[in-house]
Amino acid sequence: MNSTLDDTLAAVGAARWASVRHGLERLRTLYDAATAAMAYASDLPASVYANDVRPTMEPPFAPPGFSGTLNQEHRVMTERARALTAALGNLSPLTPSLAVIHHEAALLRSAQRRNRKAHAQICERCVPDGASLLRQHTTGRRSGRRATCE
């Protein structure tokens, strides 16, 4: 996603409108693929998630208090996605293919919403108490449950 965001931002800056449309389509496809993976994970029995998946997000595999929001690549992705949204919002009304670009951007926003919903489904299904690893780490809370979300 980050390299596609970089390419798409560069295409906006260089007024390569076909590349902008292609980048938006590719980003939507990547979000939809990530959403499918999350939907698959949310269908796992909660015990499988708790015992097999979630431990991979804890030490020694990840730092204490792991959160996807602390992941450098995730941080870069969100910053660049915001920059792309701003760049698209600043396009001149005279931009060729503006309606198509705005349509592709709207489809991308829909894919991003579906992705957030899929993540929430994992939390609801597999982490009923909603306690994230980050929250547990920062508050010093230790629970007998291994399934946590964030």
mmCIF file of C-alpha atoms in Angstrom:
data_model
loop_
_atom_site.group_PDB
_atom_site.id
_atom_site.type_symbol
_atom_site.label_atom_id
_atom_site.label_comp_id
_atom_site.label_asym_id
_atom_site.label_seq_id
_atom_site.Cartn_x
_atom_site.Cartn_y
_atom_site.Cartn_z
ATOM 1 C CA MET A 1 0.000 0.000 0.000
ATOM 2 C CA ASN A 2 2.760 2.437 0.869
ATOM 3 C CA SER A 3 4.528 2.145 -2.475
ATOM 4 C CA THR A 4 1.205 2.494 -4.301
ATOM 5 C CA LEU A 5 0.373 5.537 -2.187
ATOM 6 C CA ASP A 6 3.780 7.026 -3.066
ATOM 7 C CA ASP A 7 3.261 6.341 -6.759
ATOM 8 C CA THR A 8 -0.260 7.763 -6.713
ATOM 9 C CA LEU A 9 0.793 10.904 -4.860
ATOM 10 C CA ALA A 10 3.605 11.390 -7.374
ATOM 11 C CA ALA A 11 1.131 10.893 -10.219
ATOM 12 C CA VAL A 12 -1.135 13.598 -8.765
ATOM 13 C CA GLY A 13 1.832 15.972 -8.533
ATOM 14 C CA ALA A 14 2.867 15.215 -12.115
ATOM 15 C CA ALA A 15 -0.708 15.433 -13.471
ATOM 16 C CA ARG A 16 -0.572 11.836 -14.757
ATOM 17 C CA TRP A 17 -4.311 11.280 -14.444
ATOM 18 C CA ALA A 18 -4.437 7.748 -15.863
ATOM 19 C CA SER A 19 -1.813 6.743 -13.284
ATOM 20 C CA VAL A 20 -3.844 8.416 -10.535
ATOM 21 C CA ARG A 21 -6.915 6.386 -11.505
ATOM 22 C CA HIS A 22 -4.848 3.197 -11.695
ATOM 23 C CA GLY A 23 -3.305 3.905 -8.267
ATOM 24 C CA LEU A 24 -6.713 4.483 -6.687
ATOM 25 C CA GLU A 25 -7.996 1.227 -8.188
ATOM 26 C CA ARG A 26 -4.946 -0.657 -6.916
ATOM 27 C CA LEU A 27 -5.300 0.805 -3.425
ATOM 28 C CA ARG A 28 -8.937 -0.254 -3.359
ATOM 29 C CA THR A 29 -7.929 -3.782 -4.388
ATOM 30 C CA LEU A 30 -5.275 -3.902 -1.651
ATOM 31 C CA TYR A 31 -7.744 -2.703 0.985
ATOM 32 C CA ASP A 32 -10.277 -5.277 -0.178
ATOM 33 C CA ALA A 33 -7.636 -8.026 0.077
ATOM 34 C CA ALA A 34 -6.750 -6.958 3.623
ATOM 35 C CA THR A 35 -10.455 -6.865 4.452
ATOM 36 C CA ALA A 36 -10.896 -10.402 3.148
ATOM 37 C CA ALA A 37 -8.042 -11.571 5.390
ATOM 38 C CA MET A 38 -9.677 -9.876 8.384
ATOM 39 C CA ALA A 39 -13.043 -11.413 7.541
ATOM 40 C CA TYR A 40 -11.330 -14.811 7.428
ATOM 41 C CA ALA A 41 -9.713 -14.151 10.812
ATOM 42 C CA SER A 42 -13.026 -13.092 12.343
ATOM 43 C CA ASP A 43 -14.527 -16.429 11.289
ATOM 44 C CA LEU A 44 -11.958 -18.395 13.270
ATOM 45 C CA PRO A 45 -13.196 -19.885 16.503
ATOM 46 C CA ALA A 46 -12.344 -17.468 19.303
ATOM 47 C CA SER A 47 -10.156 -20.124 20.918
ATOM 48 C CA VAL A 48 -8.046 -20.484 17.751
ATOM 49 C CA TYR A 49 -7.641 -16.729 17.570
ATOM 50 C CA ALA A 50 -6.752 -16.569 21.269
ATOM 51 C CA ASN A 51 -4.330 -19.484 21.274
ATOM 52 C CA ASP A 52 -2.771 -19.401 17.804
ATOM 53 C CA VAL A 53 -3.181 -15.985 16.171
ATOM 54 C CA ARG A 54 -3.031 -13.435 18.963
ATOM 55 C CA PRO A 55 0.148 -14.788 20.581
ATOM 56 C CA THR A 56 2.010 -13.856 17.393
ATOM 57 C CA MET A 57 1.299 -10.235 18.333
ATOM 58 C CA GLU A 58 2.894 -10.600 21.769
ATOM 59 C CA PRO A 59 6.496 -11.002 22.981
ATOM 60 C CA PRO A 60 8.772 -12.475 21.793
ATOM 61 C CA PHE A 61 7.235 -11.920 18.353
ATOM 62 C CA ALA A 62 6.232 -8.293 18.934
ATOM 63 C CA PRO A 63 7.072 -5.715 21.585
ATOM 64 C CA PRO A 64 4.960 -5.466 24.733
ATOM 65 C CA GLY A 65 1.864 -3.381 24.124
ATOM 66 C CA PHE A 66 1.888 -4.112 20.400
ATOM 67 C CA SER A 67 -0.628 -2.147 18.401
ATOM 68 C CA GLY A 68 -0.924 -1.940 14.656
ATOM 69 C CA THR A 69 -1.196 1.820 15.090
ATOM 70 C CA LEU A 70 2.365 1.840 16.480
ATOM 71 C CA ASN A 71 3.685 -0.032 13.454
ATOM 72 C CA GLN A 72 5.925 2.260 11.359
ATOM 73 C CA GLU A 73 4.489 1.041 8.053
ATOM 74 C CA HIS A 74 0.948 1.606 9.305
ATOM 75 C CA ARG A 75 1.852 5.109 10.457
ATOM 76 C CA VAL A 76 3.382 5.895 7.057
ATOM 77 C CA MET A 77 0.309 4.471 5.336
ATOM 78 C CA THR A 78 -2.117 6.632 7.293
ATOM 79 C CA GLU A 79 -0.018 9.768 6.744
ATOM 80 C CA ARG A 80 0.219 9.149 3.007
ATOM 81 C CA ALA A 81 -3.463 8.253 2.726
ATOM 82 C CA ARG A 82 -4.302 11.588 4.360
ATOM 83 C CA ALA A 83 -1.896 13.373 2.001
ATOM 84 C CA LEU A 84 -3.530 11.684 -0.983
ATOM 85 C CA THR A 85 -7.006 12.647 0.213
ATOM 86 C CA ALA A 86 -5.852 16.256 0.610
ATOM 87 C CA ALA A 87 -4.151 16.280 -2.800
ATOM 88 C CA LEU A 88 -7.270 14.927 -4.490
ATOM 89 C CA GLY A 89 -9.422 17.458 -2.650
ATOM 90 C CA ASN A 90 -7.226 20.268 -3.965
ATOM 91 C CA LEU A 91 -7.532 19.319 -7.629
ATOM 92 C CA SER A 92 -8.716 22.048 -9.937
ATOM 93 C CA PRO A 93 -12.234 21.748 -11.311
ATOM 94 C CA LEU A 94 -10.530 21.824 -14.733
ATOM 95 C CA THR A 95 -8.573 18.618 -14.028
ATOM 96 C CA PRO A 96 -9.091 16.135 -16.871
ATOM 97 C CA SER A 97 -11.053 13.079 -15.748
ATOM 98 C CA LEU A 98 -11.906 14.773 -12.436
ATOM 99 C CA ALA A 99 -15.277 13.023 -12.164
ATOM 100 C CA VAL A 100 -13.645 9.616 -12.719
ATOM 101 C CA ILE A 101 -10.905 10.390 -10.191
ATOM 102 C CA HIS A 102 -13.460 11.486 -7.598
ATOM 103 C CA HIS A 103 -15.482 8.336 -8.289
ATOM 104 C CA GLU A 104 -12.390 6.140 -7.772
ATOM 105 C CA ALA A 105 -11.574 8.071 -4.586
ATOM 106 C CA ALA A 106 -15.113 7.453 -3.306
ATOM 107 C CA LEU A 107 -14.745 3.733 -4.040
ATOM 108 C CA LEU A 108 -11.444 3.735 -2.134
ATOM 109 C CA ARG A 109 -13.073 5.427 0.876
ATOM 110 C CA SER A 110 -15.758 2.724 0.828
ATOM 111 C CA ALA A 111 -13.057 0.038 0.811
ATOM 112 C CA GLN A 112 -11.362 1.737 3.756
ATOM 113 C CA ARG A 113 -14.667 1.780 5.695
ATOM 114 C CA ARG A 114 -15.200 -1.931 4.974
ATOM 115 C CA ASN A 115 -11.678 -2.578 6.232
ATOM 116 C CA ARG A 116 -12.313 -0.791 9.531
ATOM 117 C CA LYS A 117 -15.579 -2.716 9.953
ATOM 118 C CA ALA A 118 -13.789 -6.013 9.329
ATOM 119 C CA HIS A 119 -11.254 -5.148 12.021
ATOM 120 C CA ALA A 120 -14.074 -4.305 14.403
ATOM 121 C CA GLN A 121 -15.653 -7.703 13.659
ATOM 122 C CA ILE A 122 -12.457 -9.449 14.734
ATOM 123 C CA CYS A 123 -12.537 -7.485 17.978
ATOM 124 C CA GLU A 124 -16.218 -8.155 18.609
ATOM 125 C CA ARG A 125 -16.026 -11.842 17.798
ATOM 126 C CA CYS A 126 -12.660 -12.790 19.228
ATOM 127 C CA VAL A 127 -12.098 -10.199 21.956
ATOM 128 C CA PRO A 128 -15.424 -9.737 23.725
ATOM 129 C CA ASP A 129 -13.913 -7.603 26.495
ATOM 130 C CA GLY A 130 -12.213 -5.385 23.898
ATOM 131 C CA ALA A 131 -9.000 -5.069 25.903
ATOM 132 C CA SER A 132 -6.128 -4.215 23.575
ATOM 133 C CA LEU A 133 -2.562 -5.301 24.164
ATOM 134 C CA LEU A 134 -1.575 -1.643 24.202
ATOM 135 C CA ARG A 135 -4.187 -0.793 26.846
ATOM 136 C CA GLN A 136 -3.177 -3.787 28.938
ATOM 137 C CA HIS A 137 0.479 -2.823 28.715
ATOM 138 C CA THR A 138 0.040 0.857 29.554
ATOM 139 C CA THR A 139 -2.321 0.245 32.466
ATOM 140 C CA GLY A 140 -0.408 -2.747 33.765
ATOM 141 C CA ARG A 141 -3.592 -4.791 33.559
ATOM 142 C CA ARG A 142 -3.008 -8.485 33.218
ATOM 143 C CA SER A 143 -5.857 -10.761 32.413
ATOM 144 C CA GLY A 144 -6.145 -14.484 32.141
ATOM 145 C CA ARG A 145 -7.510 -14.007 28.618
ATOM 146 C CA ARG A 146 -5.049 -14.150 25.786
ATOM 147 C CA ALA A 147 -7.423 -12.809 23.135
ATOM 148 C CA THR A 148 -7.096 -9.063 22.939
ATOM 149 C CA CYS A 149 -7.633 -6.621 20.181
ATOM 150 C CA GLU A 150 -6.118 -3.545 18.603
#
